[in-house]
Amino acid sequence: MKKNNYLIFLVVLTMIFSCETDNSEFENTQSEEIFTIGEIKSSNAKSSRGNQIGIGIDLLDCAIAGPKCASKNQTLSYTYFSPDINPTIIWTVDSSITIISGQGTNTLTIATGNNFNGGHISVEGVGPINCVASRNIPLCGDPVPVDDCEYSLGILDEYIDGTQSGANVVYLNAGGNFPTGTTYEWEIRRQDGTTQFYSPSTSNPRLISASINNRITRATVTAKFEDCEKTETETFMCAIPNVDINGNLFPECGENGNGGLGFN
């Protein structure tokens, strides 16, 4: 009888501890910060470094850095980085977010309300280099939406390579049948394990920084059009760029050149 009571006691304890919520994953996600790269818009301005801004020139990108996600009733900050000093900086947020301070400066402090279920912020730096960056801020712990899009999406290995001309850039191309007006958001992983985020843009193909010394091994693109959203990831067997400065294929590329082609 005592043995049976002891077993029952152990079962109850197990049930109690198994019902406790493990918040470690949520807390890690909440504290994670990401760097979302924007787009240089001007074509003739010069940076403080004296470099010409234009297609095929290797310069630092503009970007927004800050928390990966947000919770309800939370105050948090995001920072805008630019390759030059912008006399005018304009932040824009959607209706689910309130600006607390920082309009016109590099650091914006915002607040989310009790009804926050994800939002969007963007920043425009004006002159001498015009640059635009934006990012979505999901609700921390929000489940991934079910994909019910009828459009197809793929990452084409056909890309324009600027590295052979001495510029550390390539153009990545999102394929598929998404209509005009679709925004494409890129996540790039490189050989050294680092990841960069490129903010939503209608530009396709998209200009991406890429060096032959730290090539792109994986790319993820998210296409959004109205209420339709789709994400596709491609791991490149032959990292991009796939040729060196002299136009020779890297060893893992062999005779095949580019890697694969993925559609969903």
PDB file of C-alpha atoms in Angstrom:
ATOM      1  CA  MET A   1       0.000   0.000   0.000  1.00  0.00           C
ATOM      2  CA  LYS A   2       2.805   2.383   0.931  1.00  0.00           C
ATOM      3  CA  LYS A   3       4.537   1.504  -2.326  1.00  0.00           C
ATOM      4  CA  ASN A   4       1.418   2.369  -4.331  1.00  0.00           C
ATOM      5  CA  ASN A   5       1.073   5.725  -2.532  1.00  0.00           C
ATOM      6  CA  TYR A   6       4.696   6.509  -3.290  1.00  0.00           C
ATOM      7  CA  LEU A   7       4.203   5.779  -6.992  1.00  0.00           C
ATOM      8  CA  ILE A   8       1.125   8.007  -7.099  1.00  0.00           C
ATOM      9  CA  PHE A   9       3.120  10.797  -5.422  1.00  0.00           C
ATOM     10  CA  LEU A  10       5.871  10.528  -8.055  1.00  0.00           C
ATOM     11  CA  VAL A  11       3.342  10.660 -10.897  1.00  0.00           C
ATOM     12  CA  VAL A  12       1.754  13.831  -9.472  1.00  0.00           C
ATOM     13  CA  LEU A  13       5.149  15.516  -9.100  1.00  0.00           C
ATOM     14  CA  THR A  14       6.046  14.628 -12.687  1.00  0.00           C
ATOM     15  CA  MET A  15       2.793  16.123 -13.956  1.00  0.00           C
ATOM     16  CA  ILE A  16       3.331  19.338 -11.979  1.00  0.00           C
ATOM     17  CA  PHE A  17       6.860  19.933 -13.304  1.00  0.00           C
ATOM     18  CA  SER A  18       5.942  18.968 -16.856  1.00  0.00           C
ATOM     19  CA  CYS A  19       3.288  21.707 -16.863  1.00  0.00           C
ATOM     20  CA  GLU A  20       5.803  24.431 -16.075  1.00  0.00           C
ATOM     21  CA  THR A  21       6.478  26.649 -19.116  1.00  0.00           C
ATOM     22  CA  ASP A  22       9.983  26.777 -20.513  1.00  0.00           C
ATOM     23  CA  ASN A  23      10.514  30.439 -21.440  1.00  0.00           C
ATOM     24  CA  SER A  24      14.201  30.129 -22.348  1.00  0.00           C
ATOM     25  CA  GLU A  25      13.583  30.023 -26.113  1.00  0.00           C
ATOM     26  CA  PHE A  26      11.197  32.995 -25.942  1.00  0.00           C
ATOM     27  CA  GLU A  27      13.665  35.012 -23.848  1.00  0.00           C
ATOM     28  CA  ASN A  28      16.512  34.299 -26.276  1.00  0.00           C
ATOM     29  CA  THR A  29      14.355  35.402 -29.213  1.00  0.00           C
ATOM     30  CA  GLN A  30      13.231  38.507 -27.342  1.00  0.00           C
ATOM     31  CA  SER A  31      16.815  39.617 -26.645  1.00  0.00           C
ATOM     32  CA  GLU A  32      18.180  38.828 -30.115  1.00  0.00           C
ATOM     33  CA  GLU A  33      19.044  41.830 -32.249  1.00  0.00           C
ATOM     34  CA  ILE A  34      19.376  41.844 -36.042  1.00  0.00           C
ATOM     35  CA  PHE A  35      20.908  44.160 -38.628  1.00  0.00           C
ATOM     36  CA  THR A  36      18.554  44.858 -41.568  1.00  0.00           C
ATOM     37  CA  ILE A  37      20.236  46.351 -44.635  1.00  0.00           C
ATOM     38  CA  GLY A  38      18.469  48.999 -46.715  1.00  0.00           C
ATOM     39  CA  GLU A  39      19.089  50.521 -50.142  1.00  0.00           C
ATOM     40  CA  ILE A  40      21.261  53.394 -51.305  1.00  0.00           C
ATOM     41  CA  LYS A  41      18.996  55.529 -53.495  1.00  0.00           C
ATOM     42  CA  SER A  42      21.268  58.298 -54.831  1.00  0.00           C
ATOM     43  CA  SER A  43      23.589  57.613 -57.763  1.00  0.00           C
ATOM     44  CA  ASN A  44      25.966  60.577 -57.915  1.00  0.00           C
ATOM     45  CA  ALA A  45      26.610  61.606 -54.302  1.00  0.00           C
ATOM     46  CA  LYS A  46      29.976  61.145 -52.629  1.00  0.00           C
ATOM     47  CA  SER A  47      30.479  59.773 -49.144  1.00  0.00           C
ATOM     48  CA  SER A  48      32.742  61.283 -46.499  1.00  0.00           C
ATOM     49  CA  ARG A  49      35.300  58.687 -47.582  1.00  0.00           C
ATOM     50  CA  GLY A  50      35.407  60.304 -51.049  1.00  0.00           C
ATOM     51  CA  ASN A  51      34.036  57.246 -52.860  1.00  0.00           C
ATOM     52  CA  GLN A  52      31.592  57.580 -55.745  1.00  0.00           C
ATOM     53  CA  ILE A  53      28.176  56.086 -54.975  1.00  0.00           C
ATOM     54  CA  GLY A  54      26.769  53.967 -57.779  1.00  0.00           C
ATOM     55  CA  ILE A  55      26.093  50.482 -59.080  1.00  0.00           C
ATOM     56  CA  GLY A  56      29.101  48.225 -58.641  1.00  0.00           C
ATOM     57  CA  ILE A  57      30.896  50.283 -55.994  1.00  0.00           C
ATOM     58  CA  ASP A  58      31.740  48.670 -52.660  1.00  0.00           C
ATOM     59  CA  LEU A  59      30.450  50.897 -49.834  1.00  0.00           C
ATOM     60  CA  LEU A  60      28.905  50.290 -46.466  1.00  0.00           C
ATOM     61  CA  ASP A  61      25.145  49.826 -46.692  1.00  0.00           C
ATOM     62  CA  CYS A  62      22.572  51.770 -44.731  1.00  0.00           C
ATOM     63  CA  ALA A  63      20.699  49.660 -42.194  1.00  0.00           C
ATOM     64  CA  ILE A  64      18.423  49.424 -39.161  1.00  0.00           C
ATOM     65  CA  ALA A  65      19.700  47.577 -36.090  1.00  0.00           C
ATOM     66  CA  GLY A  66      17.500  46.539 -33.187  1.00  0.00           C
ATOM     67  CA  PRO A  67      15.467  43.801 -31.493  1.00  0.00           C
ATOM     68  CA  LYS A  68      14.282  40.944 -33.687  1.00  0.00           C
ATOM     69  CA  CYS A  69      10.745  41.045 -32.258  1.00  0.00           C
ATOM     70  CA  ALA A  70       8.616  42.935 -29.744  1.00  0.00           C
ATOM     71  CA  SER A  71       6.051  42.129 -27.060  1.00  0.00           C
ATOM     72  CA  LYS A  72       2.870  43.943 -26.137  1.00  0.00           C
ATOM     73  CA  ASN A  73       3.260  47.065 -23.962  1.00  0.00           C
ATOM     74  CA  GLN A  74       7.006  47.299 -24.519  1.00  0.00           C
ATOM     75  CA  THR A  75       9.450  50.175 -25.084  1.00  0.00           C
ATOM     76  CA  LEU A  76      12.427  49.486 -27.349  1.00  0.00           C
ATOM     77  CA  SER A  77      14.923  51.292 -29.586  1.00  0.00           C
ATOM     78  CA  TYR A  78      16.182  50.936 -33.163  1.00  0.00           C
ATOM     79  CA  THR A  79      19.279  52.563 -34.669  1.00  0.00           C
ATOM     80  CA  TYR A  80      19.827  53.770 -38.245  1.00  0.00           C
ATOM     81  CA  PHE A  81      23.276  53.432 -39.797  1.00  0.00           C
ATOM     82  CA  SER A  82      24.357  55.196 -42.994  1.00  0.00           C
ATOM     83  CA  PRO A  83      27.617  55.387 -45.002  1.00  0.00           C
ATOM     84  CA  ASP A  84      27.454  59.165 -44.569  1.00  0.00           C
ATOM     85  CA  ILE A  85      25.937  61.800 -42.272  1.00  0.00           C
ATOM     86  CA  ASN A  86      22.349  62.521 -43.299  1.00  0.00           C
ATOM     87  CA  PRO A  87      21.160  66.077 -42.476  1.00  0.00           C
ATOM     88  CA  THR A  88      17.572  64.794 -42.507  1.00  0.00           C
ATOM     89  CA  ILE A  89      16.394  61.476 -41.050  1.00  0.00           C
ATOM     90  CA  ILE A  90      12.711  60.590 -41.275  1.00  0.00           C
ATOM     91  CA  TRP A  91      11.235  57.644 -39.371  1.00  0.00           C
ATOM     92  CA  THR A  92       7.852  56.142 -40.224  1.00  0.00           C
ATOM     93  CA  VAL A  93       5.894  53.618 -38.158  1.00  0.00           C
ATOM     94  CA  ASP A  94       2.521  51.976 -38.659  1.00  0.00           C
ATOM     95  CA  SER A  95      -0.543  52.461 -36.472  1.00  0.00           C
ATOM     96  CA  SER A  96       0.374  49.637 -34.086  1.00  0.00           C
ATOM     97  CA  ILE A  97       3.503  51.485 -32.936  1.00  0.00           C
ATOM     98  CA  THR A  98       3.976  54.834 -31.167  1.00  0.00           C
ATOM     99  CA  ILE A  99       7.107  56.974 -31.486  1.00  0.00           C
ATOM    100  CA  ILE A 100       8.357  58.008 -28.038  1.00  0.00           C
ATOM    101  CA  SER A 101      11.464  59.933 -29.107  1.00  0.00           C
ATOM    102  CA  GLY A 102      14.183  60.152 -31.725  1.00  0.00           C
ATOM    103  CA  GLN A 103      12.354  61.456 -34.801  1.00  0.00           C
ATOM    104  CA  GLY A 104      15.015  63.178 -36.935  1.00  0.00           C
ATOM    105  CA  THR A 105      17.892  61.335 -35.242  1.00  0.00           C
ATOM    106  CA  ASN A 106      19.707  58.020 -35.752  1.00  0.00           C
ATOM    107  CA  THR A 107      18.075  56.309 -32.748  1.00  0.00           C
ATOM    108  CA  LEU A 108      14.322  55.859 -32.517  1.00  0.00           C
ATOM    109  CA  THR A 109      12.525  54.800 -29.345  1.00  0.00           C
ATOM    110  CA  ILE A 110       9.085  53.266 -29.834  1.00  0.00           C
ATOM    111  CA  ALA A 111       6.341  51.739 -27.735  1.00  0.00           C
ATOM    112  CA  THR A 112       3.929  48.931 -28.495  1.00  0.00           C
ATOM    113  CA  GLY A 113       0.423  48.835 -27.091  1.00  0.00           C
ATOM    114  CA  ASN A 114      -1.813  46.177 -25.618  1.00  0.00           C
ATOM    115  CA  ASN A 115      -3.171  45.399 -29.105  1.00  0.00           C
ATOM    116  CA  PHE A 116       0.252  44.966 -30.758  1.00  0.00           C
ATOM    117  CA  ASN A 117       0.369  41.909 -33.035  1.00  0.00           C
ATOM    118  CA  GLY A 118       3.355  42.835 -35.137  1.00  0.00           C
ATOM    119  CA  GLY A 119       4.282  46.053 -36.920  1.00  0.00           C
ATOM    120  CA  HIS A 120       6.546  47.807 -39.382  1.00  0.00           C
ATOM    121  CA  ILE A 121       9.082  50.644 -39.220  1.00  0.00           C
ATOM    122  CA  SER A 122      11.079  52.401 -41.942  1.00  0.00           C
ATOM    123  CA  VAL A 123      13.641  55.180 -42.119  1.00  0.00           C
ATOM    124  CA  GLU A 124      14.812  57.508 -44.893  1.00  0.00           C
ATOM    125  CA  GLY A 125      18.128  59.319 -44.691  1.00  0.00           C
ATOM    126  CA  VAL A 126      18.200  62.366 -46.976  1.00  0.00           C
ATOM    127  CA  GLY A 127      21.433  63.819 -48.431  1.00  0.00           C
ATOM    128  CA  PRO A 128      24.173  63.768 -49.378  1.00  0.00           C
ATOM    129  CA  ILE A 129      23.568  60.027 -49.793  1.00  0.00           C
ATOM    130  CA  ASN A 130      19.870  59.134 -49.897  1.00  0.00           C
ATOM    131  CA  CYS A 131      19.173  55.806 -48.272  1.00  0.00           C
ATOM    132  CA  VAL A 132      16.019  53.895 -47.294  1.00  0.00           C
ATOM    133  CA  ALA A 133      15.718  50.949 -44.894  1.00  0.00           C
ATOM    134  CA  SER A 134      12.692  49.184 -43.426  1.00  0.00           C
ATOM    135  CA  ARG A 135      11.831  46.107 -41.426  1.00  0.00           C
ATOM    136  CA  ASN A 136       8.943  44.141 -40.036  1.00  0.00           C
ATOM    137  CA  ILE A 137       8.763  43.660 -36.267  1.00  0.00           C
ATOM    138  CA  PRO A 138       6.856  40.464 -35.469  1.00  0.00           C
ATOM    139  CA  LEU A 139       5.181  39.735 -32.152  1.00  0.00           C
ATOM    140  CA  CYS A 140       7.581  37.618 -30.081  1.00  0.00           C
ATOM    141  CA  GLY A 141       6.369  34.047 -29.975  1.00  0.00           C
ATOM    142  CA  ASP A 142       3.886  34.638 -32.788  1.00  0.00           C
ATOM    143  CA  PRO A 143       3.354  31.424 -34.775  1.00  0.00           C
ATOM    144  CA  VAL A 144       4.437  31.329 -38.415  1.00  0.00           C
ATOM    145  CA  PRO A 145       1.375  32.006 -40.628  1.00  0.00           C
ATOM    146  CA  VAL A 146       0.075  29.203 -42.816  1.00  0.00           C
ATOM    147  CA  ASP A 147       1.165  29.634 -46.414  1.00  0.00           C
ATOM    148  CA  ASP A 148      -1.946  29.838 -48.598  1.00  0.00           C
ATOM    149  CA  CYS A 149      -0.453  31.753 -51.540  1.00  0.00           C
ATOM    150  CA  GLU A 150      -1.191  30.694 -55.088  1.00  0.00           C
ATOM    151  CA  TYR A 151       1.964  32.372 -56.439  1.00  0.00           C
ATOM    152  CA  SER A 152       5.247  30.493 -56.916  1.00  0.00           C
ATOM    153  CA  LEU A 153       8.609  31.705 -55.630  1.00  0.00           C
ATOM    154  CA  GLY A 154      12.154  30.604 -56.315  1.00  0.00           C
ATOM    155  CA  ILE A 155      15.751  31.772 -55.987  1.00  0.00           C
ATOM    156  CA  LEU A 156      17.524  31.748 -59.327  1.00  0.00           C
ATOM    157  CA  ASP A 157      21.223  31.012 -59.444  1.00  0.00           C
ATOM    158  CA  GLU A 158      21.411  33.311 -62.439  1.00  0.00           C
ATOM    159  CA  TYR A 159      22.979  36.445 -60.987  1.00  0.00           C
ATOM    160  CA  ILE A 160      24.970  39.448 -62.160  1.00  0.00           C
ATOM    161  CA  ASP A 161      28.465  39.282 -60.662  1.00  0.00           C
ATOM    162  CA  GLY A 162      30.302  42.543 -59.977  1.00  0.00           C
ATOM    163  CA  THR A 163      33.314  40.972 -58.237  1.00  0.00           C
ATOM    164  CA  GLN A 164      35.246  40.398 -61.457  1.00  0.00           C
ATOM    165  CA  SER A 165      35.247  44.144 -62.078  1.00  0.00           C
ATOM    166  CA  GLY A 166      36.664  44.782 -58.626  1.00  0.00           C
ATOM    167  CA  ALA A 167      33.338  45.552 -56.925  1.00  0.00           C
ATOM    168  CA  ASN A 168      32.199  43.377 -54.009  1.00  0.00           C
ATOM    169  CA  VAL A 169      28.598  43.031 -55.176  1.00  0.00           C
ATOM    170  CA  VAL A 170      26.268  40.591 -56.907  1.00  0.00           C
ATOM    171  CA  TYR A 171      22.600  40.712 -57.876  1.00  0.00           C
ATOM    172  CA  LEU A 172      20.390  37.906 -56.531  1.00  0.00           C
ATOM    173  CA  ASN A 173      17.214  37.167 -58.454  1.00  0.00           C
ATOM    174  CA  ALA A 174      13.899  35.970 -56.976  1.00  0.00           C
ATOM    175  CA  GLY A 175      12.007  33.988 -59.611  1.00  0.00           C
ATOM    176  CA  GLY A 176       8.362  32.999 -59.759  1.00  0.00           C
ATOM    177  CA  ASN A 177       5.116  34.629 -60.803  1.00  0.00           C
ATOM    178  CA  PHE A 178       4.545  37.221 -58.060  1.00  0.00           C
ATOM    179  CA  PRO A 179       3.057  40.379 -59.667  1.00  0.00           C
ATOM    180  CA  THR A 180       4.498  43.880 -59.981  1.00  0.00           C
ATOM    181  CA  GLY A 181       4.488  45.652 -56.607  1.00  0.00           C
ATOM    182  CA  THR A 182       5.691  42.605 -54.664  1.00  0.00           C
ATOM    183  CA  THR A 183       8.318  43.326 -51.998  1.00  0.00           C
ATOM    184  CA  TYR A 184      11.256  40.972 -51.520  1.00  0.00           C
ATOM    185  CA  GLU A 185      13.087  40.667 -48.206  1.00  0.00           C
ATOM    186  CA  TRP A 186      16.426  38.806 -48.209  1.00  0.00           C
ATOM    187  CA  GLU A 187      18.392  36.976 -45.529  1.00  0.00           C
ATOM    188  CA  ILE A 188      21.965  36.106 -46.533  1.00  0.00           C
ATOM    189  CA  ARG A 189      24.334  33.648 -44.834  1.00  0.00           C
ATOM    190  CA  ARG A 190      28.063  33.751 -45.608  1.00  0.00           C
ATOM    191  CA  GLN A 191      31.033  31.393 -45.347  1.00  0.00           C
ATOM    192  CA  ASP A 192      32.142  32.820 -41.987  1.00  0.00           C
ATOM    193  CA  GLY A 193      28.714  32.004 -40.500  1.00  0.00           C
ATOM    194  CA  THR A 194      27.448  35.603 -40.303  1.00  0.00           C
ATOM    195  CA  THR A 195      23.942  36.550 -41.431  1.00  0.00           C
ATOM    196  CA  GLN A 196      22.721  39.819 -42.972  1.00  0.00           C
ATOM    197  CA  PHE A 197      19.123  40.938 -43.468  1.00  0.00           C
ATOM    198  CA  TYR A 198      18.104  43.076 -46.449  1.00  0.00           C
ATOM    199  CA  SER A 199      14.920  45.062 -45.842  1.00  0.00           C
ATOM    200  CA  PRO A 200      11.788  44.659 -48.015  1.00  0.00           C
ATOM    201  CA  SER A 201      12.106  46.235 -51.459  1.00  0.00           C
ATOM    202  CA  THR A 202      10.418  45.961 -54.839  1.00  0.00           C
ATOM    203  CA  SER A 203      13.873  45.771 -56.440  1.00  0.00           C
ATOM    204  CA  ASN A 204      14.368  42.407 -58.154  1.00  0.00           C
ATOM    205  CA  PRO A 205      17.103  41.384 -58.839  1.00  0.00           C
ATOM    206  CA  ARG A 206      18.497  42.807 -55.601  1.00  0.00           C
ATOM    207  CA  LEU A 207      21.977  44.266 -55.154  1.00  0.00           C
ATOM    208  CA  ILE A 208      23.810  42.305 -52.429  1.00  0.00           C
ATOM    209  CA  SER A 209      27.294  42.839 -51.006  1.00  0.00           C
ATOM    210  CA  ALA A 210      29.421  39.781 -51.808  1.00  0.00           C
ATOM    211  CA  SER A 211      33.165  39.263 -51.543  1.00  0.00           C
ATOM    212  CA  ILE A 212      35.175  36.405 -53.036  1.00  0.00           C
ATOM    213  CA  ASN A 213      36.835  36.147 -49.607  1.00  0.00           C
ATOM    214  CA  ASN A 214      33.509  35.620 -47.783  1.00  0.00           C
ATOM    215  CA  ARG A 215      30.983  34.265 -50.252  1.00  0.00           C
ATOM    216  CA  ILE A 216      27.248  33.642 -49.950  1.00  0.00           C
ATOM    217  CA  THR A 217      26.386  30.055 -49.005  1.00  0.00           C
ATOM    218  CA  ARG A 218      22.654  30.387 -48.382  1.00  0.00           C
ATOM    219  CA  ALA A 219      19.914  32.850 -49.273  1.00  0.00           C
ATOM    220  CA  THR A 220      16.335  33.192 -48.026  1.00  0.00           C
ATOM    221  CA  VAL A 221      13.833  35.467 -49.740  1.00  0.00           C
ATOM    222  CA  THR A 222      10.357  36.397 -48.494  1.00  0.00           C
ATOM    223  CA  ALA A 223       7.943  37.746 -51.101  1.00  0.00           C
ATOM    224  CA  LYS A 224       4.880  39.728 -49.985  1.00  0.00           C
ATOM    225  CA  PHE A 225       2.011  40.946 -52.118  1.00  0.00           C
ATOM    226  CA  GLU A 226      -1.168  42.186 -50.426  1.00  0.00           C
ATOM    227  CA  ASP A 227      -2.193  39.351 -48.040  1.00  0.00           C
ATOM    228  CA  CYS A 228       0.005  36.774 -49.758  1.00  0.00           C
ATOM    229  CA  GLU A 229       3.416  35.894 -48.317  1.00  0.00           C
ATOM    230  CA  LYS A 230       5.834  33.149 -49.293  1.00  0.00           C
ATOM    231  CA  THR A 231       9.397  32.279 -48.231  1.00  0.00           C
ATOM    232  CA  GLU A 232      12.007  30.265 -50.112  1.00  0.00           C
ATOM    233  CA  THR A 233      15.506  29.209 -49.002  1.00  0.00           C
ATOM    234  CA  GLU A 234      18.323  28.051 -51.269  1.00  0.00           C
ATOM    235  CA  THR A 235      21.639  26.570 -50.108  1.00  0.00           C
ATOM    236  CA  PHE A 236      24.282  26.990 -52.780  1.00  0.00           C
ATOM    237  CA  MET A 237      26.513  23.971 -53.397  1.00  0.00           C
ATOM    238  CA  CYS A 238      28.739  26.384 -55.310  1.00  0.00           C
ATOM    239  CA  ALA A 239      28.930  29.506 -53.149  1.00  0.00           C
ATOM    240  CA  ILE A 240      28.244  32.907 -54.715  1.00  0.00           C
ATOM    241  CA  PRO A 241      30.268  34.457 -56.314  1.00  0.00           C
ATOM    242  CA  ASN A 242      31.386  31.193 -57.924  1.00  0.00           C
ATOM    243  CA  VAL A 243      34.408  32.581 -59.770  1.00  0.00           C
ATOM    244  CA  ASP A 244      37.525  34.340 -58.539  1.00  0.00           C
ATOM    245  CA  ILE A 245      38.818  37.748 -59.598  1.00  0.00           C
ATOM    246  CA  ASN A 246      40.272  36.196 -62.773  1.00  0.00           C
ATOM    247  CA  GLY A 247      37.001  34.538 -63.764  1.00  0.00           C
ATOM    248  CA  ASN A 248      38.095  31.017 -62.773  1.00  0.00           C
ATOM    249  CA  LEU A 249      35.567  28.693 -61.097  1.00  0.00           C
ATOM    250  CA  PHE A 250      36.169  27.841 -57.458  1.00  0.00           C
ATOM    251  CA  PRO A 251      37.117  24.151 -56.914  1.00  0.00           C
ATOM    252  CA  GLU A 252      33.724  22.996 -55.595  1.00  0.00           C
ATOM    253  CA  CYS A 253      31.982  24.400 -58.660  1.00  0.00           C
ATOM    254  CA  GLY A 254      33.647  22.116 -61.187  1.00  0.00           C
ATOM    255  CA  GLU A 255      32.071  22.293 -64.620  1.00  0.00           C
ATOM    256  CA  ASN A 256      28.620  23.148 -63.304  1.00  0.00           C
ATOM    257  CA  GLY A 257      29.110  26.802 -62.448  1.00  0.00           C
ATOM    258  CA  ASN A 258      26.124  27.815 -60.336  1.00  0.00           C
ATOM    259  CA  GLY A 259      24.471  25.685 -57.673  1.00  0.00           C
ATOM    260  CA  GLY A 260      20.813  24.763 -57.717  1.00  0.00           C
ATOM    261  CA  LEU A 261      17.435  26.238 -58.469  1.00  0.00           C
ATOM    262  CA  GLY A 262      14.593  26.059 -55.970  1.00  0.00           C
ATOM    263  CA  PHE A 263      10.878  26.706 -56.381  1.00  0.00           C
ATOM    264  CA  ASN A 264       7.950  26.330 -54.009  1.00  0.00           C
TER     265      ASN A 264
END
